[in-house]
Amino acid sequence: MSNLIKNELLKQLLGGKKIYIFMAAIVFFNLLGVFELNFVDIEYTINAQNYSLYMLATVVLYVLPFYVILVMTDMITTEYVQGTLKDTLLHPVKRSSILASKLIALFILIVGFITFSLVTNYIFGVGFWGWGEQFVYEDPNYATGIVYSSTEGILRTIGGYYISVLPLTVFGLIVMYLGFLFKSSGVTVGASFGLFIILNAIGGMFEAVRPYLFVSYFRELASVVFFEATTYSIYVSFIVLGIYGVVGFAFSLKIFNNKDIFY
Amino acid sequence: MSKSSTILQVHDICRYFDEKEVIHNVSFQVEEGDIFGFLGPNGAGKTTIIRMILGLIKSDSGTIKINNYDIKSQFLNAINKVGAVVETPTFHENLSGYQNLLLIKNLHPELPKSRIDEVLEIVGLTSRAKDKVHKYSLGMKQRLGLARALINYPKIVFLDEPTNGIDPQGVVQLRELIVQLAIEEKITFFITSHILHEIEQICNKVAVIKGGHLVAHGYVKDLLSKEVETVDIVTEYKKDALKLMKPLDFIEDMVEIETGVRVSLKTGHSGELNKLLNNHLQVDYLIPVHQSLENVFFELTGGGKNE
Ligand SMILES: Nc1ncnc2c1ncn2[C@@H]1O[C@H](COP(=O)(O)OP(=O)(O)OP(=O)(O)O)[C@@H](O)[C@H]1O
Ligand SMILES: [Mg+2]
């Protein structure tokens, strides 16, 4: 299994420029935040301590979902159609192990990007505002934000970054399933992107269903778990994500096990 | 040598595509040490059967065993000592030849990394190993595909139209390599082709498939020593010749060819035929056609056209 994971990472790291393009995109968006904050009035202090947290939503909503879509499409639809999925299947490996290793590789890649984003944001924060005196959290319930000790604030920020890997990985499982349905990478990307947009739109219109849509958690899981935002129950959050994950994997495995490999 | 044992057993397999039966009750077996030619015209079902044997597509009925392991219920054991190139080999084009082999080596943790260099050496790609595969010619990809098929020390190797895209000189080299591997590494080969003369010299056994039906199966020497010979009657009067020969019971088959008529007849009757023809119409020549597997193949598959 570890060899299969290594293979998936090798293909992603050596087989294309996607990694570098998305690293550049993260740098770009994180700089955009610096630029934006210089023009927008906010009610509380921004400094290196809380800039990372401020930028988390941007990365997990506008950058990483697209990375997840492209990588999973690569791993499933593209590999199937270009015939390289078959090449793996001609060796003694279980189809379930193949799927699991693709998922774990995606997880590792997202962790890498989250780390990269976290680090660049602290660097940009120090560079543009200095370290600062205190950590202020912009709580929607308090106009001026609430203050944590520096250590606590930073630990909560780090927790918030890494917990966001979970909903993104769950999204990877949904894309995995879609990837088996289509014979064209473009269609898989389009369908996944469409699903992402539609679910976000539904969440925007109906507040009551929001806790049951995985897309809500790209942004919200961090505040649910690490910043005591009480809008969603922490239990509901994990149960919902767990169900999406288990169902996504089970459906993917079923379709893969029954699939005739024609390419 | 120890007595031969069955390495591949295909029993009564069928497959439907969209209600249409594409493979009909096909059975055959391959013994260890065979170089087995699997022949048939385009669309006959060669690739489909290879994919079924390798577990890539499922058979609707029947059983397939490799090394005595069932491909469906004991897949991991069945596939372990198998190498295969199915149709044109596919690769991660943005990775190098070496990296593509590394991906496969990783699926067999017991293999040392040096095995990659060994198989590159065998197919003569060592000097290009670091180049990305998208820079390879089709012939080089075929060779890299063969290297990949050899990496796990397979007992049986499946090659689907291996000469596709290789120049005549390359075909000769490939044939020599196959024979060498069969002898030195004791690898059994299962080779499909619709271009017969390219492999007939090296196969000891063949199966011929047409329209999803197995139409012949056995040792090459048995198929060749059939009680039939073929002659080309070179004449301008094709229609008359056909009419004249129609009632003859030693004639098995007749087809018009450009220069006249090609007939298959029971061995020993060609003198009789010659006399008869010369008495009734003007025949320029009677040319015995060298009996090769190709003629048997054409007879069996009706000139290479499927149905
Ligand atoms: N996915 C599919 N759906 C429907 N029919 C198919 C499919 N794959 C193959 N067939 C049909 O099965 C038959 C056998 O095809 P196959 O590719 O096995 O032939 P082949 O002997 O390998 O031919 P070639 O010499 O051209 O490679 C053909 O009639 C083909 O149209
Ligand atoms: Mg074929």
Coordinates of C-alpha atoms and ligand atoms in Angstrom, one line a residue, chain A residues 262, chain B residues 15-18 20 22-23 40-51 57 87 160-161 192-194 209 212 306, ligand 1:
Chain A
F262 CA -11.4 -1.1 -22.2
Chain B
R15 CA -18.8 -12.4 -23.7
Y16 CA -21.7 -10.1 -24.8
F17 CA -21.4 -6.5 -25.7
D18 CA -24.8 -4.8 -25.8
K20 CA -24.4 -9.1 -29.1
V22 CA -18.7 -11.2 -29.3
I23 CA -16.9 -14.2 -27.9
G40 CA -7.4 -13.8 -36.4
P41 CA -8.5 -11.0 -38.6
N42 CA -9.4 -7.5 -37.3
G43 CA -12.3 -7.5 -35.0
A44 CA -12.1 -11.3 -34.4
G45 CA -11.9 -10.9 -30.7
K46 CA -8.2 -11.3 -29.9
T47 CA -7.8 -8.2 -27.7
T48 CA -11.1 -8.9 -26.0
I49 CA -10.0 -12.4 -25.1
I50 CA -6.6 -11.1 -23.8
R51 CA -8.4 -8.6 -21.6
I57 CA -13.0 -7.3 -18.6
E87 CA -2.8 -3.2 -27.7
D160 CA -1.0 -8.1 -28.4
E161 CA 0.1 -7.3 -31.9
T192 CA -1.7 -12.2 -31.1
S193 CA -1.4 -11.1 -34.6
H194 CA -3.3 -10.6 -37.8
I209 CA -10.2 -17.1 -34.1
G212 CA -15.5 -14.7 -31.8
N306 CA -14.7 -11.1 -40.7
Ligands
LIG1 N1 -16.3 -1.9 -25.6 C1 -16.9 -2.5 -26.6 N2 -18.2 -2.4 -26.8 C2 -18.8 -3.0 -27.8 N3 -18.2 -3.9 -28.7 C3 -16.9 -4.1 -28.5 C4 -16.2 -3.4 -27.5 N4 -14.9 -3.8 -27.5 C5 -14.8 -4.6 -28.6 N5 -16.0 -4.8 -29.2 C6 -16.3 -5.7 -30.3 O1 -15.7 -6.9 -30.1 C7 -15.2 -7.5 -31.3 C8 -13.8 -7.9 -31.1 O2 -12.9 -6.8 -30.9 P1 -11.4 -7.0 -30.5 O3 -10.8 -5.7 -30.3 O4 -11.3 -8.0 -29.5 O5 -10.8 -7.6 -31.9 P2 -9.3 -7.9 -32.3 O6 -9.3 -9.3 -32.8 O7 -8.4 -7.5 -31.2 O8 -9.1 -7.0 -33.6 P3 -7.8 -6.2 -34.1 O9 -7.0 -7.1 -34.9 O10 -8.4 -5.1 -34.9 O11 -7.1 -5.7 -32.9 C9 -15.3 -6.4 -32.4 O12 -16.5 -6.7 -33.1 C10 -15.6 -5.2 -31.6 O13 -16.4 -4.3 -32.3

